[in-house]
Coordinates of C-alpha atoms and ligand atoms in Angstrom, one line a residue:
X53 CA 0.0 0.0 0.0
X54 CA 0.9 3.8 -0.3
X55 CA 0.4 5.1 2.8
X56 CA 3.1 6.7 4.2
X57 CA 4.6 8.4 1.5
X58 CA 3.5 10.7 -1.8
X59 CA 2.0 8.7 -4.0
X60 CA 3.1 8.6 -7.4
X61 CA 1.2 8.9 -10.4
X62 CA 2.1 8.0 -13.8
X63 CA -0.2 8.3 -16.6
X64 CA -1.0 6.9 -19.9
X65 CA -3.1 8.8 -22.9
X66 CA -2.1 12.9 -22.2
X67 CA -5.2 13.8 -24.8
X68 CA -8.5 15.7 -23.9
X69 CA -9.2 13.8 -20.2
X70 CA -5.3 12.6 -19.4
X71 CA -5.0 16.6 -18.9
X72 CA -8.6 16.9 -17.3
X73 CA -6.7 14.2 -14.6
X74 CA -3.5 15.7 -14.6
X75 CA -5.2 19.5 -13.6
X76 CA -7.2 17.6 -11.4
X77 CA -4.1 15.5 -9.3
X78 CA -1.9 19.0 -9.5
X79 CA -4.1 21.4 -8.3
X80 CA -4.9 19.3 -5.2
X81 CA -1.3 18.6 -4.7
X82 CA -1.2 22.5 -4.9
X83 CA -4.2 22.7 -2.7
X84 CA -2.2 21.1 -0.2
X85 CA -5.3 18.5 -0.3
X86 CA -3.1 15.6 -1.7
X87 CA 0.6 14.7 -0.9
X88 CA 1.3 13.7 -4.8
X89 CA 3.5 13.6 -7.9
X90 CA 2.9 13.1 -11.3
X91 CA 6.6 11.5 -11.6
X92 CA 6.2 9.9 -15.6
X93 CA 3.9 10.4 -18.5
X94 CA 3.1 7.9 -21.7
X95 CA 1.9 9.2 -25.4
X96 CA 2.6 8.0 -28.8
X97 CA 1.7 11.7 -30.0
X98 CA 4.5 13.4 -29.3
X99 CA 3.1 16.7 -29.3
X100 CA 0.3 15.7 -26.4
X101 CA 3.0 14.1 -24.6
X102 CA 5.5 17.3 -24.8
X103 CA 2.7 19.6 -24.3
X104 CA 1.7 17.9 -21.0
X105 CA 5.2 17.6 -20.1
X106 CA 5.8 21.0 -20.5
X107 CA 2.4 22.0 -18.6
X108 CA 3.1 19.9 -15.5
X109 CA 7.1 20.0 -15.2
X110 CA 7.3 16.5 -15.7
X111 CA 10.4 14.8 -17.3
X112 CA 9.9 11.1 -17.5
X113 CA 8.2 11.0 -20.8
X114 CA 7.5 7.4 -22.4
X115 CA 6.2 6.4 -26.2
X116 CA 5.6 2.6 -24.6
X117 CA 3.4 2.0 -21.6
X118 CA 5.4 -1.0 -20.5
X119 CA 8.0 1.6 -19.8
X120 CA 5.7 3.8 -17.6
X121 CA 3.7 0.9 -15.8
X122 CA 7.1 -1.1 -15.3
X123 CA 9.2 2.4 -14.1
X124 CA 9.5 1.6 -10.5
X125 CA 8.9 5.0 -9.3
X126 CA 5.3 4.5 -10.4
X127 CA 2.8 3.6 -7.4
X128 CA -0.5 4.5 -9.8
X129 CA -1.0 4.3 -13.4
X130 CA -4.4 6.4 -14.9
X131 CA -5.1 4.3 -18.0
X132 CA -6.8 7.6 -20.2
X133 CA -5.9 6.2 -23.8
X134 CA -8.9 5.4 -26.1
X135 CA -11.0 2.6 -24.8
X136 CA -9.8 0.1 -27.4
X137 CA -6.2 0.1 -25.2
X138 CA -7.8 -0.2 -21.9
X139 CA -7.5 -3.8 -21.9
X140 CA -4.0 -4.0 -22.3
X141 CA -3.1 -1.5 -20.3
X142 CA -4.6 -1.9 -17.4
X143 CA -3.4 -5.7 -17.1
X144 CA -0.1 -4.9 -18.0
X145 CA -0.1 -2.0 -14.7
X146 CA -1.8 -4.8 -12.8
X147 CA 0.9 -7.2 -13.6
X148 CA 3.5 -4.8 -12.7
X149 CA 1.6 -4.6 -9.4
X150 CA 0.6 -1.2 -9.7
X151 CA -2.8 0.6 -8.6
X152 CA -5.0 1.4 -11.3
X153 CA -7.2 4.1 -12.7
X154 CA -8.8 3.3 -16.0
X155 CA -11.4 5.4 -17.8
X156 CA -14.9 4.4 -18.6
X157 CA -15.7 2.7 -20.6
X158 CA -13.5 0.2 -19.2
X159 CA -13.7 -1.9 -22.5
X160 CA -16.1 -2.8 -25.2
X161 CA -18.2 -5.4 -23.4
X162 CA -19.2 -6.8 -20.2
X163 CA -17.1 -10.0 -20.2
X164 CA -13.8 -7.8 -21.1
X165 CA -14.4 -6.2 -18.0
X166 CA -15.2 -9.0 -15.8
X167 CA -11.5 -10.3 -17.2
X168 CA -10.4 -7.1 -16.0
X169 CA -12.2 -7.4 -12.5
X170 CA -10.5 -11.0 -12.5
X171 CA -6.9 -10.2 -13.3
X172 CA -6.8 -6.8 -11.1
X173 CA -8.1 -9.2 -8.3
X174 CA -5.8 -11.8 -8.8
X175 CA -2.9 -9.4 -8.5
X176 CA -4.1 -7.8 -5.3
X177 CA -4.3 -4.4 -6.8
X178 CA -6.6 -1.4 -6.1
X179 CA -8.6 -0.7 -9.4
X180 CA -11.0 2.8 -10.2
X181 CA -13.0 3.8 -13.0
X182 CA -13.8 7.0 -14.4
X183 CA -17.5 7.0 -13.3
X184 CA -17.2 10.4 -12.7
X185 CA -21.0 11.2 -12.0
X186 CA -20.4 9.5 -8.7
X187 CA -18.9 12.6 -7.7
X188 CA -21.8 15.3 -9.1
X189 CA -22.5 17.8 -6.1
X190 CA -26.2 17.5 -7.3
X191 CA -26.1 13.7 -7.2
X192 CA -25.0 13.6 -3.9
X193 CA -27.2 16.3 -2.9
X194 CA -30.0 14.2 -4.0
X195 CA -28.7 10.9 -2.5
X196 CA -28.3 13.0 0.9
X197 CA -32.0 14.1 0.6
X198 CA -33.5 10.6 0.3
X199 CA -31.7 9.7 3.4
X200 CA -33.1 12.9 5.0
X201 CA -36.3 12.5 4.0
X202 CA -38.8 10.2 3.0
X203 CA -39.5 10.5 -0.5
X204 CA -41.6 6.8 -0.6
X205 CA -41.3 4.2 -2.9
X206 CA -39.3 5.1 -6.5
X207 CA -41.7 4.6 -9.1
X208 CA -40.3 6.1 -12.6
X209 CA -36.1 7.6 -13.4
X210 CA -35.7 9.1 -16.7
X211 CA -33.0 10.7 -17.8
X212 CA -32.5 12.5 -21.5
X213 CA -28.6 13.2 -22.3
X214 CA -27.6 14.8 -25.0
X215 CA -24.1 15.8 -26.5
X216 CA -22.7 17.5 -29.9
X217 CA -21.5 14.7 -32.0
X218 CA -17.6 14.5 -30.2
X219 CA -16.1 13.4 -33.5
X220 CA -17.4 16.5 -35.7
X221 CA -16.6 18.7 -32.5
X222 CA -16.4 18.7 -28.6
X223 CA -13.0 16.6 -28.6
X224 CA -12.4 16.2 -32.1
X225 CA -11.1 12.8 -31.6
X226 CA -11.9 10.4 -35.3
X227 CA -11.4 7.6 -32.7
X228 CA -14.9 7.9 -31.4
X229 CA -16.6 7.5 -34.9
X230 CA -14.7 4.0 -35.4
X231 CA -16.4 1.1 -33.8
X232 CA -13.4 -1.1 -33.5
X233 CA -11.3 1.6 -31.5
X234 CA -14.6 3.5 -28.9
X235 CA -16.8 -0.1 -29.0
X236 CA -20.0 1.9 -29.7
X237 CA -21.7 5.0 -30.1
X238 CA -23.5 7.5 -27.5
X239 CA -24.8 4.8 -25.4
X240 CA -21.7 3.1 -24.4
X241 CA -19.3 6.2 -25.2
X242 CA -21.4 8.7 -23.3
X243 CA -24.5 7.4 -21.7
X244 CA -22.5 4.6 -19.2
X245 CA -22.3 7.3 -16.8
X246 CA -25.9 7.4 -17.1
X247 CA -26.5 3.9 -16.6
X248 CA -24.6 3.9 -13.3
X249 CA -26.3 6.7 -12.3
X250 CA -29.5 4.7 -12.5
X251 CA -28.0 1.5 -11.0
X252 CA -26.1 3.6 -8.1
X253 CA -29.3 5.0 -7.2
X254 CA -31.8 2.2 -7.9
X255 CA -30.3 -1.0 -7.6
X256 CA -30.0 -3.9 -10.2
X257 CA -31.9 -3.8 -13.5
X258 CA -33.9 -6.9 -14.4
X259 CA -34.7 -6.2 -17.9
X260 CA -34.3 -4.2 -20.9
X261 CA -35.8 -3.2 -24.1
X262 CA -33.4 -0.8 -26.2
X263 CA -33.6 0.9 -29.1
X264 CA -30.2 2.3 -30.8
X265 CA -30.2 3.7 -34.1
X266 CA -27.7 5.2 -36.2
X267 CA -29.1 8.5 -38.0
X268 CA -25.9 9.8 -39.3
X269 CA -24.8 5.9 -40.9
X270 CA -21.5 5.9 -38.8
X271 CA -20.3 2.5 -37.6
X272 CA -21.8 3.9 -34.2
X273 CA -24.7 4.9 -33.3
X274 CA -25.7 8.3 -32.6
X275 CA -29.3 7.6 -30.7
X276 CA -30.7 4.9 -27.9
X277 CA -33.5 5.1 -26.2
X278 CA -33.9 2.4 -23.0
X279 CA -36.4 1.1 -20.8
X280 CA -35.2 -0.5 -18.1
X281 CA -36.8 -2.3 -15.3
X282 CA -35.1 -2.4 -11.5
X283 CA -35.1 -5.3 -9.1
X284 CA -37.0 -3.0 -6.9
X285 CA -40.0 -2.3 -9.1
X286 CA -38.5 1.2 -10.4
X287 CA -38.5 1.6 -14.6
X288 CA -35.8 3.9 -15.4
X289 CA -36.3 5.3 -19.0
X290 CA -32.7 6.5 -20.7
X291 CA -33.1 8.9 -23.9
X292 CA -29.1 9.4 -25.4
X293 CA -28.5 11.4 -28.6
X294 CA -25.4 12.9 -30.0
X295 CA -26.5 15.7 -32.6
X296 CA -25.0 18.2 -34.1
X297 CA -27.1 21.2 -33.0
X298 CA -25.3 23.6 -31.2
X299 CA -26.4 24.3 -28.0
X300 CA -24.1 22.9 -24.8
X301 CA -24.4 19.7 -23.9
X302 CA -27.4 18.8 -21.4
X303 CA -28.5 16.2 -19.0
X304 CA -31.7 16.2 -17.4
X305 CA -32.4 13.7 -14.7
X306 CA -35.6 13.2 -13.2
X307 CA -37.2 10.9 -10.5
X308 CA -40.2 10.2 -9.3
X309 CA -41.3 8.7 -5.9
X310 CA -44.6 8.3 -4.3
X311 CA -44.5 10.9 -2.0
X312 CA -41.8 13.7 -4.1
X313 CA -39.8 14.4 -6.9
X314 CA -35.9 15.1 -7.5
X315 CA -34.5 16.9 -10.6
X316 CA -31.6 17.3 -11.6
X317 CA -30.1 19.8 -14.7
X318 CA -26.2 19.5 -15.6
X319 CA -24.0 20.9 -18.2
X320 CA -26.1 23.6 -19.5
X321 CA -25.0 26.3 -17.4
X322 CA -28.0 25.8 -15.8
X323 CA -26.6 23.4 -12.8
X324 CA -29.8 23.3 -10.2
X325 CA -32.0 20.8 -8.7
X326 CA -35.1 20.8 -7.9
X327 CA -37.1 18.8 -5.2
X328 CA -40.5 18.7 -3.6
X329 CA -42.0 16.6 -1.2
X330 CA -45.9 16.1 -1.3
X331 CA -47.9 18.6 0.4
X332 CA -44.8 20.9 0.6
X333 CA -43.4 23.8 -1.7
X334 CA -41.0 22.7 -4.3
X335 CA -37.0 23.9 -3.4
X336 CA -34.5 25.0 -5.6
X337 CA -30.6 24.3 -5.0
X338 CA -27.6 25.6 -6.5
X339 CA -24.4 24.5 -6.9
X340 CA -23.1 26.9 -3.9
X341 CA -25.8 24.3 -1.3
X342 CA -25.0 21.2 -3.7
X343 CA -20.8 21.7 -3.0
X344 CA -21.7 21.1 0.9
X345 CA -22.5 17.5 -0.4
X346 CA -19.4 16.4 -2.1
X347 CA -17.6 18.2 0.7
X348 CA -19.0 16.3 3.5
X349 CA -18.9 13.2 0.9
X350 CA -15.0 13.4 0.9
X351 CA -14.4 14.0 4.4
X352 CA -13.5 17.2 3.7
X353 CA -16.2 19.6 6.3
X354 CA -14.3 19.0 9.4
X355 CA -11.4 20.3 8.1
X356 CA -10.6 24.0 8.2
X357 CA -9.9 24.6 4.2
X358 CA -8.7 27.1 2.8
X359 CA -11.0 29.0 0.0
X360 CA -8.4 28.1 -2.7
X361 CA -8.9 24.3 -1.8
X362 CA -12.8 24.3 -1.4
X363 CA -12.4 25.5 -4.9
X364 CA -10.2 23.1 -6.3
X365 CA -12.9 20.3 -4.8
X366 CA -16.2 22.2 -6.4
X367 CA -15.6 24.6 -9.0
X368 CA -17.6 23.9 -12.2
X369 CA -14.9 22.8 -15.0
X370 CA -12.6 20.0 -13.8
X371 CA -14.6 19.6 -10.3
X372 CA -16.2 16.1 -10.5
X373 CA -12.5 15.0 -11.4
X374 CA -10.7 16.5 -8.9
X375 CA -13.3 15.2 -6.5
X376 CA -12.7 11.7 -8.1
X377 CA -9.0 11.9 -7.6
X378 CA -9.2 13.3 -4.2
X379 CA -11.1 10.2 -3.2
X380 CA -9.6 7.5 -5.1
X381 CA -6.1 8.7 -4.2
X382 CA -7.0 9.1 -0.7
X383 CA -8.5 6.0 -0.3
X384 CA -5.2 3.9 -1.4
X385 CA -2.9 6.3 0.9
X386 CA -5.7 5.5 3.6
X387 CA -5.9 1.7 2.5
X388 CA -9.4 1.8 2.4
X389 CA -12.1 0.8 -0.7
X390 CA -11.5 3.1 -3.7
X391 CA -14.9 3.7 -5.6
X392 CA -16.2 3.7 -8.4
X393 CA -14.5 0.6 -8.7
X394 CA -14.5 -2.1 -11.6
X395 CA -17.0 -4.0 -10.3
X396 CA -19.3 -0.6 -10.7
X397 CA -18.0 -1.0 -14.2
X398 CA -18.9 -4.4 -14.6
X399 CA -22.8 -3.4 -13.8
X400 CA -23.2 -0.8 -16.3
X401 CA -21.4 -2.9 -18.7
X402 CA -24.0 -5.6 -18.4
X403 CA -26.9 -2.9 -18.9
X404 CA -25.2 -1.3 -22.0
X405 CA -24.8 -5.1 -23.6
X406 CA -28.0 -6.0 -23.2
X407 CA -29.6 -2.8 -24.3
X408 CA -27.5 -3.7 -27.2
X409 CA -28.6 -7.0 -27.7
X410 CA -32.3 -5.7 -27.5
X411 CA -31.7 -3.5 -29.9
X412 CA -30.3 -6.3 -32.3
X413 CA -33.0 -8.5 -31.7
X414 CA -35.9 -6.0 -30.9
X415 CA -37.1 -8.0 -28.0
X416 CA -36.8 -7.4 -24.0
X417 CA -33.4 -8.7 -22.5
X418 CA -34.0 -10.3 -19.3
X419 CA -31.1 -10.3 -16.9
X420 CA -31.4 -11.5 -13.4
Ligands
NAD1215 N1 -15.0 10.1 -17.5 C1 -15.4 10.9 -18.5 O1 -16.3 11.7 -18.3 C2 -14.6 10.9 -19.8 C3 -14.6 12.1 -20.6 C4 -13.9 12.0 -21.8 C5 -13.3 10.8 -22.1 N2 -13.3 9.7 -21.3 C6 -12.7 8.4 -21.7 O2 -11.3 8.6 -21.7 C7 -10.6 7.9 -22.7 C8 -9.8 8.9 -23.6 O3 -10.6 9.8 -24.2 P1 -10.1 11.3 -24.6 O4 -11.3 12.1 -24.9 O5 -9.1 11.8 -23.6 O6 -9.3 10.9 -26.0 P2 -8.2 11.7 -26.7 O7 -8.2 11.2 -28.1 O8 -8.3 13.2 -26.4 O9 -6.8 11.3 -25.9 C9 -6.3 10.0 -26.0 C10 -4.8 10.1 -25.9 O10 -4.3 8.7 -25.9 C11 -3.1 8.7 -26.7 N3 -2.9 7.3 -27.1 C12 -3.5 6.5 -28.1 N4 -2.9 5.3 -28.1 C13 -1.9 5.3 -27.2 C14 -0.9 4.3 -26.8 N5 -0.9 3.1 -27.4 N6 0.0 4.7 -25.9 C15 -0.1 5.9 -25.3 N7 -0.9 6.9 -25.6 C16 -1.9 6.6 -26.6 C17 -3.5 9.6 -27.9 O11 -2.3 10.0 -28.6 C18 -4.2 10.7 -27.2 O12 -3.3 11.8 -26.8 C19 -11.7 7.2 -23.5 O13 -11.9 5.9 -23.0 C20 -13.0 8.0 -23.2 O14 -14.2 7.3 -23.3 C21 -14.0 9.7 -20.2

C-alpha cells in the first residue's frame, strides 16, 4: 500500500481527459489537499506528450506503456488512452503490481471487463473507474436528501442526455466515430455514466428493451432510447442522442417517488436541482448548497480549508474530477475501498450489452 509516503502517479493517454486528470491531481497537490507527484507520463503523439510535459514540469516521458507501468517510481497508473487500449493497459499495470485508474468505458463489453475485475483481483491491486457522476455535487445532494427524508417508494427515473457529436466537435477525436477503437456510439461512449447513475441509485436492473439507431450511418450509433426495469419495481427510462445542434451539452435527470420528486439539470450552465415533497413547496438548490455534499462526501467539512482548496474540490470545469481523484487517491494512501470501482463498471457494462442485444433482436433482455 501507499500510505506513508507521496503517492506517485504515472499516466498513460495525455489527450483531452489525461489533462482533465493531470489538472485535477496538480491542483490538489497545490491545494495542499493531496501529498502527490505526477513522476512519468506515456503518449505515442508526441506533441500531447511534450505539451503535458511542458504544462506539469514532468520529465519522465514514455512512447511505450510497459516503460511507464514497469518504471519503478510508479505507485498509480491512470489508464486515459482510447477505450480500445484499456484492456492491455490496465493488465499490464496490474501485472506490474501497480494501482490502477482506468477510464470508462472500461472496455467494449461486459465479459472484457469482468476479465479485467478477474486479473486486477488476482494481482491484489486497487482498481478505479472514471465514473465520474459518482462525484456530481447535485447527485450527492440528492442521495443525501432521500436519506433525510422520506421521499416513498421510486416509481419512474428518466434521464434524456444529450451531446454535440464528439467526433465532428467537442474533442475532435476520429477515434470515437470507429467502432473497433470507442466499442460503440452514444450509449456506451457517453450514456454509461448514465446507466450507473440509475443502477447507483436504484439498484439492479432486471430487464431491458433498447432501441439504438444510427441517424448519421456511422459504424456507431448516434441515438438509444432504454427502458429498463429495477429489481426493486422502479423503470428507469434513458433517452441518449449525439446531434450536431449547437447548444451545450445537457443532461436532465428526473425521478419520481410516491410521495416527491428530484430533478436534476447539468451541463447547461443551468446546474440546479429541484425537489418537492408532497404537500410541501418545491426547493431550488444551487451549486453553492450542492458543494456542501461532495464536501461532506470526501471528508472534507471537518477540516478548516482554505477557499483556494474548497475550490479546487467544487468549482464547475474540472470539479467532478478533482473530487474523483481526491477520493480515489486518498482511499489507497488510507488503504481503504476506492470507488467507483471495476465492479461498478462491470454493472453498467452488463446494462449497455444487453440494451445492445435488444436492440439487435428488438425483443426485452432479461437479466437477473
Ligand atoms: N469520465 C469521463 O467523463 C470521460 C470524458 C472523456 C473521455 N473519457 C474516456 O477517456 C478515454 C480517452 O478519451 P479522450 O477524450 O481523452 O481521448 P483523446 O483522443 O483526447 O486522448 C487519448 C490520448 O491517448 C493517446 N494514445 C493513443 N494510443 C496510445 C498508446 N498506445 N499509448 C499511449 N498513448 C496513446 C493519444 O495519442 C491521445 O493523446 C476514453 O476511454 C474516453 O471514453 C472519459
Amino acid at each position: 500500500m501507499i500510505n506513508g509516503h507521496t503517492i506517485r502517479v504515472g499516466l498513460i493517454g495525455t489527450g483531452n481527459i489525461g489533462k482533465t486528470h493531470l489538472i485535477g491531481i496538480a491542483s490538489l497537490k497545490e491545494a495542499g489537499l493531496l501529498d502527490v507527484e505526477i513522476v512519468a507520463l506515456c503518449d505515442t503523439n508526441e506533441d500531447a506528450l511534450n505539451s503535458a510535459a511542458e504544462l506539469f514540469e514532468v520529465d519522465t516521458l514514455y512512447e511505450d506503456y510497459n516503460d511507464l507501468v514497469n518504471d519503478e517510481r510508479v505507485d498509480v497508473v491512470y489508464v486515459c488512452t482510447p477505450t480500445n487500449k484499456h484492456m492491455d493497459m490496465v493488465k499490464a499495470a496490474a501485472r506490474a503490481k501497480k494501482q490502477v485508474f482506468c477510464e470508462k468505458p472500461l472496455a467494449h463489453s461486459c465479459p472484457q471487463a469482468r476479465n479485467l475485475v478477474a486479473v486486477t483481483q488476482d494481482e491484489g491491486v486497487n482498481a478505479a473507474v472514471g465514473l465520474v457522476l459518482r462525484y456530481d455535487q447535485f447527485l450527492l445532494f440528492a442521495k443525501k436528501l432521500l436519506e433525510e427524508h422520506d421521499f416513498g417508494r421510486p416509481m419512474l427515473a428518466h434521464i434524456r442526455d444529450d451531446q454535440r457529436f464528439p467526433v465532428d466537435y467537442a474533442y475532435y477525436s476520429k477515434w470515437r466515430g470507429e467502432k473497433l477503437l470507442a466499442g460503440g456510439g452514444t450509449l456506451i461512449e457517453h450514456s454509461i455514466h448514465d446507466i450507473d447513475v440509475l443502477h447507483w441509485f436504484f439498484g439492479d436492473i432486471e430487464s431491458v428493451y433498447a432501441i439504438v439507431s444510427h441517424f448519421t450511418g456511422r459504424e456507431v450509433e448516434d441515438h438509444a432510447s432504454l427502458m429498463m426495469k429495477h429489481k426493486d419495481g422502479t423503470i428507469s427510462t434513458l433517452d441518449s442522442i449525439w446531434h450536431w445542434v449547437e447548444r451545450p451539452n445537457e443532461r436532465s435527470i428526473e425521478f419520481f417517488f410516491e410521495k416527491g420528486y428530484i430533478g436534476v439539470r447539468l451541463e447547461s450552465g443551468k446546474r440546479y436541482l429541484e425537489y418537492q415533497l408532497k404537500g410541501e413547496e418545491p426547493v431550488r438548490i444551487w451549486q453553492e448548497n450542492a458543494d456542501i455534499a461532495l464536501i461532506e462526501h470526501l471528508g472534507l467539512h471537518s477540516r478548516n480549508m482554505s477557499p483556494e482548496a474548497a475550490e479546487t474540490i467544487t468549482s464547475v470545469g474540472t470539479e467532478r474530477f478533482s473530487a474523483l481523484n481526491f477520493a480515489f487517491l486518498s482511499a489507497l494512501q488510507s488503504d481503504s475501498e476506492v470507488s467507483p470501482n471495476f465492479m461498478d463498471a462491470v454493472a453498467a457494462h452488463k446494462i449497455v450489452d444487453a440494451a445492445y442485444e435488444s436492440a439487435n433482436k428488438n425483443r426485452q433482455v432479461d437479466l437477473l
